[in-house]
Each structure stands twice: as C-alpha cells, then as structure tokens.
Amino acid sequence: MILAIDPGNVESAYVIVENDLSRVIEKGKTLNPILLRALTVWAYKYGCSIDYFAIEGIQSYGMAVGKSVFETCYFIGRLIESGKRDLHIEPTLIYRMEEKMCLCHSTKAKDSNIRQALIDRFGEVGTKKTPGFFYGFKKDIWSAMAIATTYHDKYLKGEEI
C-alpha cells in the first residue's frame, strides 16, 4: 500500500491506496498530532502492508513566506522521522511541480485541473446512493491522492515526468 500525505501547519490530509491505485483503503484530514499517532496505529493495523510513504514537499519559488509555511516544514520533518521509526520506511518527498507534470503535463495546472485529471483517470466522484472512486474526497484529500498517483507513476511504473 501507498501512504500519501498532504501536510499542513495544523491539519494534514492523507490517503492509503493499493500499490496499483485500484482502491482507496483509507482517507481523511486530521489534526497533525493525531496524524502522527495514526502512523503508529497504521504500523500495527496494516503491519508490513504499507510499502511506500510519500509526502508533499515544500519548494521555494523566491517569494517571502510566513510562519505557517515554516510550521508545515517542521511537521514534514516530524512525519519523516515518524515514518522511519513507526513504519520502517524512508519517505519520499513529492513536489507540487512533479504532480502537475505527471497528471496534467503542464506546470501551469491549477488544483481544478489536477482534480479533473484524477477523475478522468479513475472515475467519477459519485453520490451517496452510487458512490464512485472519489466519493467523500475533499480539497486536501484530492491533493493527497495526487501525491500517491505521482509517486506510483514515477517510482513504481518508472515513468519519466
């Protein structure tokens, strides 16, 4: 399974998907301290089933940033350490530009373009009565799925991005 996390300064979104991306096993958005504890729980719940761990990294584009960006950076460091300790996996950082190029083949892609590319690839969101692949996904969870998909395509399928 692939665990992918879209980190934030207070809350982070995550998905756990099959290695071939055929099924979303678990998804959500939670407070960062709870997510860190969840890594330990997942280590026991899924055992050795979590094979890969991808985290969205932060890149500088030369613009000034505020406190929340630095707090997100600190949390990414905590996730990396927790991944090594609890899951025994060296996490891979996936950057936003990689996601844009992988899913949309353009560095100018927006969140809506990435969401549409995921829907085109995996299927509709669906409704409560007829849930689709992405039923229950919200903004940041879409980003976590983009991270998982980019990781899969770049490292498991070996596609050049």
Short mmCIF file of N, CA and C in Angstrom, two decimals:
data_model
loop_
_atom_site.label_atom_id
_atom_site.label_comp_id
_atom_site.label_asym_id
_atom_site.label_seq_id
_atom_site.Cartn_x
_atom_site.Cartn_y
_atom_site.Cartn_z
N MET A 1 0.84 -1.18 0.00
CA MET A 1 0.00 0.00 0.00
C MET A 1 0.88 1.24 0.00
N ILE A 2 0.33 2.31 -0.55
CA ILE A 2 0.99 3.61 -0.57
C ILE A 2 0.27 4.53 0.41
N LEU A 3 1.02 5.13 1.31
CA LEU A 3 0.51 6.17 2.20
C LEU A 3 1.02 7.49 1.65
N ALA A 4 0.10 8.39 1.35
CA ALA A 4 0.48 9.71 0.83
C ALA A 4 -0.13 10.79 1.71
N ILE A 5 0.68 11.80 2.04
CA ILE A 5 0.23 12.85 2.94
C ILE A 5 0.46 14.22 2.32
N ASP A 6 -0.60 15.05 2.39
CA ASP A 6 -0.52 16.47 2.04
C ASP A 6 -0.43 17.22 3.37
N PRO A 7 0.79 17.61 3.77
CA PRO A 7 0.96 18.20 5.10
C PRO A 7 0.51 19.65 5.17
N GLY A 8 0.08 20.04 6.34
CA GLY A 8 -0.27 21.42 6.61
C GLY A 8 0.30 21.83 7.95
N ASN A 9 0.16 23.09 8.30
CA ASN A 9 0.73 23.55 9.57
C ASN A 9 -0.11 23.12 10.78
N VAL A 10 -1.41 22.90 10.58
CA VAL A 10 -2.30 22.49 11.68
C VAL A 10 -2.94 21.14 11.39
N GLU A 11 -3.45 20.96 10.18
CA GLU A 11 -4.11 19.72 9.75
C GLU A 11 -3.42 19.20 8.49
N SER A 12 -3.51 17.89 8.29
CA SER A 12 -2.95 17.27 7.10
C SER A 12 -3.94 16.25 6.55
N ALA A 13 -3.90 16.10 5.23
CA ALA A 13 -4.77 15.12 4.56
C ALA A 13 -3.93 13.90 4.18
N TYR A 14 -4.58 12.76 4.11
CA TYR A 14 -3.86 11.53 3.77
C TYR A 14 -4.75 10.59 2.97
N VAL A 15 -4.11 9.71 2.24
CA VAL A 15 -4.78 8.57 1.61
C VAL A 15 -3.88 7.36 1.78
N ILE A 16 -4.51 6.22 1.92
CA ILE A 16 -3.81 4.94 1.84
C ILE A 16 -4.48 4.21 0.69
N VAL A 17 -3.68 3.87 -0.32
CA VAL A 17 -4.22 3.24 -1.53
C VAL A 17 -3.43 1.96 -1.83
N GLU A 18 -4.05 1.10 -2.60
CA GLU A 18 -3.36 -0.09 -3.09
C GLU A 18 -2.17 0.34 -3.95
N ASN A 19 -1.15 -0.50 -4.04
CA ASN A 19 0.04 -0.16 -4.82
C ASN A 19 -0.27 0.10 -6.29
N ASP A 20 -1.31 -0.54 -6.81
CA ASP A 20 -1.68 -0.32 -8.21
C ASP A 20 -2.74 0.77 -8.37
N LEU A 21 -3.04 1.47 -7.28
CA LEU A 21 -4.03 2.56 -7.24
C LEU A 21 -5.45 2.11 -7.53
N SER A 22 -5.72 0.82 -7.42
CA SER A 22 -7.04 0.30 -7.76
C SER A 22 -8.10 0.59 -6.71
N ARG A 23 -7.66 0.90 -5.47
CA ARG A 23 -8.65 1.08 -4.40
C ARG A 23 -8.09 2.01 -3.33
N VAL A 24 -8.96 2.89 -2.86
CA VAL A 24 -8.63 3.74 -1.72
C VAL A 24 -9.04 2.97 -0.47
N ILE A 25 -8.07 2.70 0.39
CA ILE A 25 -8.33 1.92 1.59
C ILE A 25 -8.79 2.81 2.73
N GLU A 26 -8.14 3.96 2.85
CA GLU A 26 -8.47 4.90 3.93
C GLU A 26 -8.11 6.30 3.46
N LYS A 27 -8.88 7.29 3.91
CA LYS A 27 -8.61 8.68 3.54
C LYS A 27 -9.13 9.57 4.65
N GLY A 28 -8.62 10.80 4.68
CA GLY A 28 -9.13 11.73 5.67
C GLY A 28 -8.26 12.96 5.80
N LYS A 29 -8.71 13.82 6.69
CA LYS A 29 -7.95 15.02 7.05
C LYS A 29 -8.09 15.16 8.55
N THR A 30 -6.96 15.34 9.22
CA THR A 30 -6.98 15.35 10.67
C THR A 30 -5.92 16.30 11.21
N LEU A 31 -6.02 16.58 12.49
CA LEU A 31 -5.02 17.40 13.16
C LEU A 31 -3.67 16.69 13.14
N ASN A 32 -2.61 17.47 13.02
CA ASN A 32 -1.27 16.89 12.90
C ASN A 32 -0.87 15.96 14.05
N PRO A 33 -1.11 16.32 15.32
CA PRO A 33 -0.74 15.37 16.38
C PRO A 33 -1.48 14.04 16.27
N ILE A 34 -2.71 14.08 15.83
CA ILE A 34 -3.49 12.85 15.65
C ILE A 34 -2.92 12.03 14.50
N LEU A 35 -2.49 12.72 13.42
CA LEU A 35 -1.90 12.01 12.28
C LEU A 35 -0.60 11.32 12.69
N LEU A 36 0.22 11.98 13.50
CA LEU A 36 1.45 11.34 13.96
C LEU A 36 1.15 10.08 14.77
N ARG A 37 0.12 10.13 15.62
CA ARG A 37 -0.27 8.94 16.37
C ARG A 37 -0.83 7.86 15.43
N ALA A 38 -1.51 8.30 14.39
CA ALA A 38 -2.09 7.35 13.43
C ALA A 38 -1.00 6.54 12.73
N LEU A 39 0.16 7.13 12.51
CA LEU A 39 1.25 6.37 11.87
C LEU A 39 1.60 5.13 12.70
N THR A 40 1.61 5.28 14.01
CA THR A 40 1.87 4.15 14.89
C THR A 40 0.74 3.13 14.80
N VAL A 41 -0.50 3.62 14.80
CA VAL A 41 -1.66 2.72 14.69
C VAL A 41 -1.62 1.96 13.37
N TRP A 42 -1.33 2.67 12.27
CA TRP A 42 -1.28 2.01 10.96
C TRP A 42 -0.17 0.98 10.91
N ALA A 43 0.92 1.23 11.61
CA ALA A 43 2.02 0.26 11.64
C ALA A 43 1.52 -1.07 12.20
N TYR A 44 0.64 -1.01 13.20
CA TYR A 44 0.07 -2.23 13.78
C TYR A 44 -1.12 -2.74 12.98
N LYS A 45 -1.97 -1.82 12.52
CA LYS A 45 -3.20 -2.21 11.81
C LYS A 45 -2.89 -2.88 10.47
N TYR A 46 -1.98 -2.26 9.72
CA TYR A 46 -1.66 -2.76 8.38
C TYR A 46 -0.36 -3.57 8.35
N GLY A 47 0.34 -3.60 9.47
CA GLY A 47 1.59 -4.37 9.53
C GLY A 47 2.57 -3.91 8.47
N CYS A 48 3.07 -4.86 7.75
CA CYS A 48 4.05 -4.56 6.71
C CYS A 48 3.36 -4.22 5.39
N SER A 49 2.07 -4.02 5.42
CA SER A 49 1.33 -3.76 4.18
C SER A 49 1.58 -2.38 3.60
N ILE A 50 1.96 -1.40 4.44
CA ILE A 50 2.31 -0.09 3.89
C ILE A 50 3.73 -0.21 3.36
N ASP A 51 3.82 -0.22 2.04
CA ASP A 51 5.10 -0.44 1.37
C ASP A 51 5.82 0.86 1.04
N TYR A 52 5.04 1.92 0.80
CA TYR A 52 5.60 3.18 0.33
C TYR A 52 4.96 4.34 1.08
N PHE A 53 5.75 5.39 1.28
CA PHE A 53 5.30 6.55 2.04
C PHE A 53 5.76 7.79 1.29
N ALA A 54 4.80 8.58 0.82
CA ALA A 54 5.10 9.81 0.07
C ALA A 54 4.50 11.01 0.78
N ILE A 55 5.27 12.08 0.84
CA ILE A 55 4.85 13.32 1.48
C ILE A 55 5.07 14.45 0.49
N GLU A 56 4.10 15.36 0.41
CA GLU A 56 4.31 16.52 -0.45
C GLU A 56 5.35 17.43 0.20
N GLY A 57 6.40 17.73 -0.55
CA GLY A 57 7.46 18.60 -0.06
C GLY A 57 7.17 20.06 -0.39
N ILE A 58 7.93 20.93 0.23
CA ILE A 58 7.78 22.37 0.00
C ILE A 58 8.97 22.85 -0.78
N GLN A 59 8.70 23.63 -1.83
CA GLN A 59 9.75 24.22 -2.65
C GLN A 59 9.67 25.72 -2.56
N SER A 60 10.82 26.34 -2.66
CA SER A 60 10.88 27.80 -2.66
C SER A 60 10.82 28.31 -4.09
N TYR A 61 10.01 29.33 -4.29
CA TYR A 61 9.94 29.98 -5.59
C TYR A 61 10.44 31.42 -5.48
N GLY A 62 11.21 31.70 -4.43
CA GLY A 62 11.80 33.01 -4.24
C GLY A 62 10.91 34.05 -3.59
N MET A 63 9.70 33.67 -3.23
CA MET A 63 8.78 34.62 -2.59
C MET A 63 8.91 34.50 -1.07
N ALA A 64 8.60 35.59 -0.39
CA ALA A 64 8.60 35.58 1.07
C ALA A 64 7.48 34.66 1.56
N VAL A 65 7.75 33.96 2.64
CA VAL A 65 6.74 33.07 3.22
C VAL A 65 6.57 33.41 4.70
N GLY A 66 5.47 32.96 5.24
CA GLY A 66 5.15 33.27 6.63
C GLY A 66 5.35 32.10 7.56
N LYS A 67 4.92 32.29 8.77
CA LYS A 67 5.07 31.33 9.85
C LYS A 67 4.44 29.98 9.52
N SER A 68 3.28 29.99 8.87
CA SER A 68 2.59 28.72 8.60
C SER A 68 3.40 27.82 7.67
N VAL A 69 4.13 28.39 6.73
CA VAL A 69 4.96 27.58 5.83
C VAL A 69 6.08 26.92 6.62
N PHE A 70 6.71 27.66 7.51
CA PHE A 70 7.77 27.08 8.32
C PHE A 70 7.23 26.00 9.26
N GLU A 71 6.06 26.22 9.82
CA GLU A 71 5.45 25.20 10.68
C GLU A 71 5.14 23.94 9.89
N THR A 72 4.73 24.10 8.63
CA THR A 72 4.50 22.94 7.77
C THR A 72 5.82 22.20 7.52
N CYS A 73 6.89 22.96 7.28
CA CYS A 73 8.21 22.35 7.08
C CYS A 73 8.63 21.54 8.31
N TYR A 74 8.43 22.09 9.49
CA TYR A 74 8.77 21.37 10.72
C TYR A 74 7.96 20.09 10.82
N PHE A 75 6.68 20.16 10.45
CA PHE A 75 5.83 18.98 10.53
C PHE A 75 6.27 17.93 9.53
N ILE A 76 6.70 18.34 8.36
CA ILE A 76 7.22 17.38 7.38
C ILE A 76 8.40 16.62 7.98
N GLY A 77 9.27 17.32 8.68
CA GLY A 77 10.39 16.66 9.34
C GLY A 77 9.93 15.64 10.38
N ARG A 78 8.90 16.00 11.12
CA ARG A 78 8.35 15.06 12.11
C ARG A 78 7.74 13.84 11.42
N LEU A 79 7.07 14.05 10.29
CA LEU A 79 6.50 12.93 9.53
C LEU A 79 7.60 12.00 9.03
N ILE A 80 8.69 12.58 8.53
CA ILE A 80 9.80 11.76 8.02
C ILE A 80 10.35 10.89 9.16
N GLU A 81 10.60 11.49 10.30
CA GLU A 81 11.13 10.73 11.43
C GLU A 81 10.14 9.67 11.90
N SER A 82 8.86 10.00 11.96
CA SER A 82 7.85 9.03 12.39
C SER A 82 7.73 7.88 11.38
N GLY A 83 7.82 8.21 10.10
CA GLY A 83 7.77 7.17 9.07
C GLY A 83 8.91 6.18 9.21
N LYS A 84 10.09 6.70 9.46
CA LYS A 84 11.25 5.83 9.65
C LYS A 84 11.09 4.97 10.90
N ARG A 85 10.65 5.60 11.99
CA ARG A 85 10.56 4.90 13.27
C ARG A 85 9.39 3.92 13.31
N ASP A 86 8.20 4.39 12.92
CA ASP A 86 6.99 3.58 13.09
C ASP A 86 6.72 2.63 11.93
N LEU A 87 6.92 3.12 10.71
CA LEU A 87 6.62 2.30 9.54
C LEU A 87 7.86 1.62 8.95
N HIS A 88 9.03 2.03 9.42
CA HIS A 88 10.30 1.50 8.92
C HIS A 88 10.44 1.74 7.41
N ILE A 89 9.99 2.92 6.99
CA ILE A 89 10.04 3.30 5.58
C ILE A 89 10.69 4.68 5.47
N GLU A 90 11.59 4.82 4.52
CA GLU A 90 12.16 6.12 4.22
C GLU A 90 11.16 6.85 3.31
N PRO A 91 10.51 7.90 3.81
CA PRO A 91 9.52 8.61 2.99
C PRO A 91 10.17 9.29 1.79
N THR A 92 9.39 9.44 0.74
CA THR A 92 9.82 10.14 -0.46
C THR A 92 9.06 11.45 -0.54
N LEU A 93 9.78 12.53 -0.80
CA LEU A 93 9.12 13.83 -0.99
C LEU A 93 8.71 13.98 -2.44
N ILE A 94 7.47 14.34 -2.64
CA ILE A 94 6.91 14.60 -3.96
C ILE A 94 6.56 16.09 -4.00
N TYR A 95 7.06 16.79 -4.98
CA TYR A 95 6.84 18.23 -5.06
C TYR A 95 5.68 18.55 -6.00
N ARG A 96 5.04 19.67 -5.75
CA ARG A 96 3.85 20.08 -6.49
C ARG A 96 4.09 20.10 -8.00
N MET A 97 5.25 20.58 -8.41
CA MET A 97 5.56 20.63 -9.85
C MET A 97 5.56 19.23 -10.45
N GLU A 98 6.05 18.25 -9.70
CA GLU A 98 6.03 16.86 -10.18
C GLU A 98 4.58 16.40 -10.39
N GLU A 99 3.71 16.75 -9.44
CA GLU A 99 2.30 16.37 -9.55
C GLU A 99 1.67 17.00 -10.79
N LYS A 100 1.93 18.28 -10.98
CA LYS A 100 1.36 18.99 -12.14
C LYS A 100 1.83 18.37 -13.44
N MET A 101 3.12 18.06 -13.53
CA MET A 101 3.66 17.48 -14.76
C MET A 101 3.16 16.05 -14.97
N CYS A 102 3.07 15.29 -13.90
CA CYS A 102 2.62 13.90 -14.00
C CYS A 102 1.16 13.81 -14.44
N LEU A 103 0.32 14.60 -13.80
CA LEU A 103 -1.11 14.49 -14.03
C LEU A 103 -1.64 15.35 -15.17
N CYS A 104 -1.04 16.53 -15.36
CA CYS A 104 -1.57 17.49 -16.34
C CYS A 104 -0.59 17.85 -17.44
N HIS A 105 0.65 17.41 -17.31
CA HIS A 105 1.69 17.70 -18.30
C HIS A 105 1.91 19.19 -18.51
N SER A 106 1.69 19.97 -17.46
CA SER A 106 1.88 21.41 -17.51
C SER A 106 2.19 21.94 -16.12
N THR A 107 3.18 22.82 -16.03
CA THR A 107 3.49 23.42 -14.74
C THR A 107 2.48 24.50 -14.37
N LYS A 108 1.62 24.86 -15.29
CA LYS A 108 0.63 25.91 -15.04
C LYS A 108 -0.70 25.36 -14.54
N ALA A 109 -0.77 24.06 -14.33
CA ALA A 109 -2.02 23.42 -13.87
C ALA A 109 -2.42 23.95 -12.50
N LYS A 110 -3.70 24.07 -12.30
CA LYS A 110 -4.29 24.51 -11.03
C LYS A 110 -4.90 23.29 -10.33
N ASP A 111 -5.36 23.50 -9.09
CA ASP A 111 -5.98 22.40 -8.34
C ASP A 111 -7.15 21.78 -9.10
N SER A 112 -7.94 22.63 -9.77
CA SER A 112 -9.10 22.12 -10.51
C SER A 112 -8.66 21.23 -11.68
N ASN A 113 -7.53 21.56 -12.31
CA ASN A 113 -7.01 20.72 -13.40
C ASN A 113 -6.54 19.37 -12.88
N ILE A 114 -5.88 19.39 -11.72
CA ILE A 114 -5.40 18.15 -11.12
C ILE A 114 -6.58 17.27 -10.72
N ARG A 115 -7.60 17.88 -10.12
CA ARG A 115 -8.80 17.13 -9.74
C ARG A 115 -9.44 16.48 -10.96
N GLN A 116 -9.56 17.24 -12.04
CA GLN A 116 -10.18 16.71 -13.25
C GLN A 116 -9.33 15.59 -13.86
N ALA A 117 -8.01 15.74 -13.83
CA ALA A 117 -7.13 14.69 -14.35
C ALA A 117 -7.31 13.39 -13.56
N LEU A 118 -7.45 13.52 -12.25
CA LEU A 118 -7.68 12.33 -11.42
C LEU A 118 -9.03 11.68 -11.75
N ILE A 119 -10.07 12.50 -11.91
CA ILE A 119 -11.39 11.97 -12.27
C ILE A 119 -11.33 11.29 -13.63
N ASP A 120 -10.65 11.90 -14.59
CA ASP A 120 -10.52 11.30 -15.92
C ASP A 120 -9.82 9.94 -15.85
N ARG A 121 -8.90 9.82 -14.96
CA ARG A 121 -8.11 8.58 -14.85
C ARG A 121 -8.82 7.49 -14.05
N PHE A 122 -9.49 7.87 -12.95
CA PHE A 122 -10.03 6.87 -12.04
C PHE A 122 -11.55 6.77 -12.01
N GLY A 123 -12.25 7.78 -12.49
CA GLY A 123 -13.70 7.73 -12.48
C GLY A 123 -14.33 8.82 -11.65
N GLU A 124 -15.63 8.90 -11.75
CA GLU A 124 -16.39 9.97 -11.12
C GLU A 124 -16.41 9.90 -9.59
N VAL A 125 -16.82 10.99 -9.00
CA VAL A 125 -16.96 11.09 -7.55
C VAL A 125 -18.13 10.24 -7.09
N GLY A 126 -19.24 10.36 -7.77
CA GLY A 126 -20.43 9.61 -7.43
C GLY A 126 -21.28 10.33 -6.39
N THR A 127 -22.29 9.63 -5.93
CA THR A 127 -23.22 10.17 -4.94
C THR A 127 -23.33 9.20 -3.78
N LYS A 128 -24.08 9.59 -2.76
CA LYS A 128 -24.27 8.70 -1.61
C LYS A 128 -24.91 7.38 -2.05
N LYS A 129 -25.88 7.49 -2.96
CA LYS A 129 -26.59 6.31 -3.43
C LYS A 129 -25.70 5.43 -4.32
N THR A 130 -24.90 6.07 -5.17
CA THR A 130 -23.99 5.34 -6.06
C THR A 130 -22.58 5.95 -5.95
N PRO A 131 -21.87 5.61 -4.87
CA PRO A 131 -20.55 6.21 -4.67
C PRO A 131 -19.55 5.77 -5.73
N GLY A 132 -18.79 6.75 -6.20
CA GLY A 132 -17.73 6.47 -7.16
C GLY A 132 -16.39 6.33 -6.45
N PHE A 133 -15.34 6.24 -7.23
CA PHE A 133 -13.99 6.06 -6.71
C PHE A 133 -13.62 7.16 -5.71
N PHE A 134 -14.06 8.38 -5.97
CA PHE A 134 -13.67 9.52 -5.14
C PHE A 134 -14.75 9.99 -4.17
N TYR A 135 -15.74 9.18 -3.93
CA TYR A 135 -16.81 9.60 -3.02
C TYR A 135 -16.23 9.92 -1.64
N GLY A 136 -16.55 11.08 -1.12
CA GLY A 136 -16.07 11.50 0.19
C GLY A 136 -14.78 12.30 0.16
N PHE A 137 -14.21 12.48 -1.02
CA PHE A 137 -12.98 13.28 -1.13
C PHE A 137 -13.30 14.75 -0.96
N LYS A 138 -12.41 15.45 -0.28
CA LYS A 138 -12.50 16.90 -0.12
C LYS A 138 -11.18 17.50 -0.58
N LYS A 139 -11.10 18.82 -0.61
CA LYS A 139 -9.99 19.54 -1.22
C LYS A 139 -8.61 18.95 -0.95
N ASP A 140 -8.19 18.88 0.29
CA ASP A 140 -6.83 18.43 0.58
C ASP A 140 -6.65 16.93 0.36
N ILE A 141 -7.72 16.17 0.44
CA ILE A 141 -7.62 14.74 0.18
C ILE A 141 -7.34 14.50 -1.30
N TRP A 142 -7.87 15.36 -2.17
CA TRP A 142 -7.54 15.29 -3.60
C TRP A 142 -6.03 15.45 -3.78
N SER A 143 -5.45 16.38 -3.05
CA SER A 143 -4.01 16.61 -3.14
C SER A 143 -3.23 15.38 -2.68
N ALA A 144 -3.68 14.74 -1.61
CA ALA A 144 -3.02 13.53 -1.14
C ALA A 144 -3.09 12.43 -2.21
N MET A 145 -4.22 12.33 -2.91
CA MET A 145 -4.35 11.33 -3.98
C MET A 145 -3.42 11.68 -5.14
N ALA A 146 -3.26 12.97 -5.43
CA ALA A 146 -2.34 13.38 -6.49
C ALA A 146 -0.91 12.99 -6.12
N ILE A 147 -0.57 13.10 -4.85
CA ILE A 147 0.76 12.70 -4.37
C ILE A 147 0.95 11.20 -4.56
N ALA A 148 -0.05 10.41 -4.16
CA ALA A 148 0.03 8.95 -4.31
C ALA A 148 0.15 8.55 -5.78
N THR A 149 -0.62 9.20 -6.63
CA THR A 149 -0.59 8.88 -8.06
C THR A 149 0.75 9.23 -8.67
N THR A 150 1.28 10.39 -8.31
CA THR A 150 2.59 10.80 -8.83
C THR A 150 3.66 9.84 -8.35
N TYR A 151 3.61 9.47 -7.08
CA TYR A 151 4.58 8.50 -6.56
C TYR A 151 4.49 7.20 -7.35
N HIS A 152 3.29 6.71 -7.53
CA HIS A 152 3.08 5.47 -8.27
C HIS A 152 3.67 5.55 -9.66
N ASP A 153 3.32 6.61 -10.39
CA ASP A 153 3.77 6.72 -11.77
C ASP A 153 5.28 6.91 -11.89
N LYS A 154 5.85 7.67 -10.99
CA LYS A 154 7.28 7.98 -11.07
C LYS A 154 8.16 6.85 -10.54
N TYR A 155 7.77 6.24 -9.42
CA TYR A 155 8.64 5.28 -8.78
C TYR A 155 8.24 3.81 -8.96
N LEU A 156 6.96 3.55 -9.13
CA LEU A 156 6.54 2.16 -9.30
C LEU A 156 6.41 1.77 -10.77
N LYS A 157 5.90 2.68 -11.58
CA LYS A 157 5.80 2.42 -13.02
C LYS A 157 7.06 2.87 -13.75
N GLY A 158 7.81 3.76 -13.12
CA GLY A 158 9.06 4.23 -13.72
C GLY A 158 8.89 5.19 -14.88
N GLU A 159 7.77 5.90 -14.90
CA GLU A 159 7.55 6.86 -15.99
C GLU A 159 8.39 8.10 -15.76
N GLU A 160 8.93 8.63 -16.82
CA GLU A 160 9.68 9.88 -16.76
C GLU A 160 8.70 11.04 -16.69
N ILE A 161 8.87 11.89 -15.70
CA ILE A 161 7.96 13.02 -15.51
C ILE A 161 8.66 14.30 -15.89
#
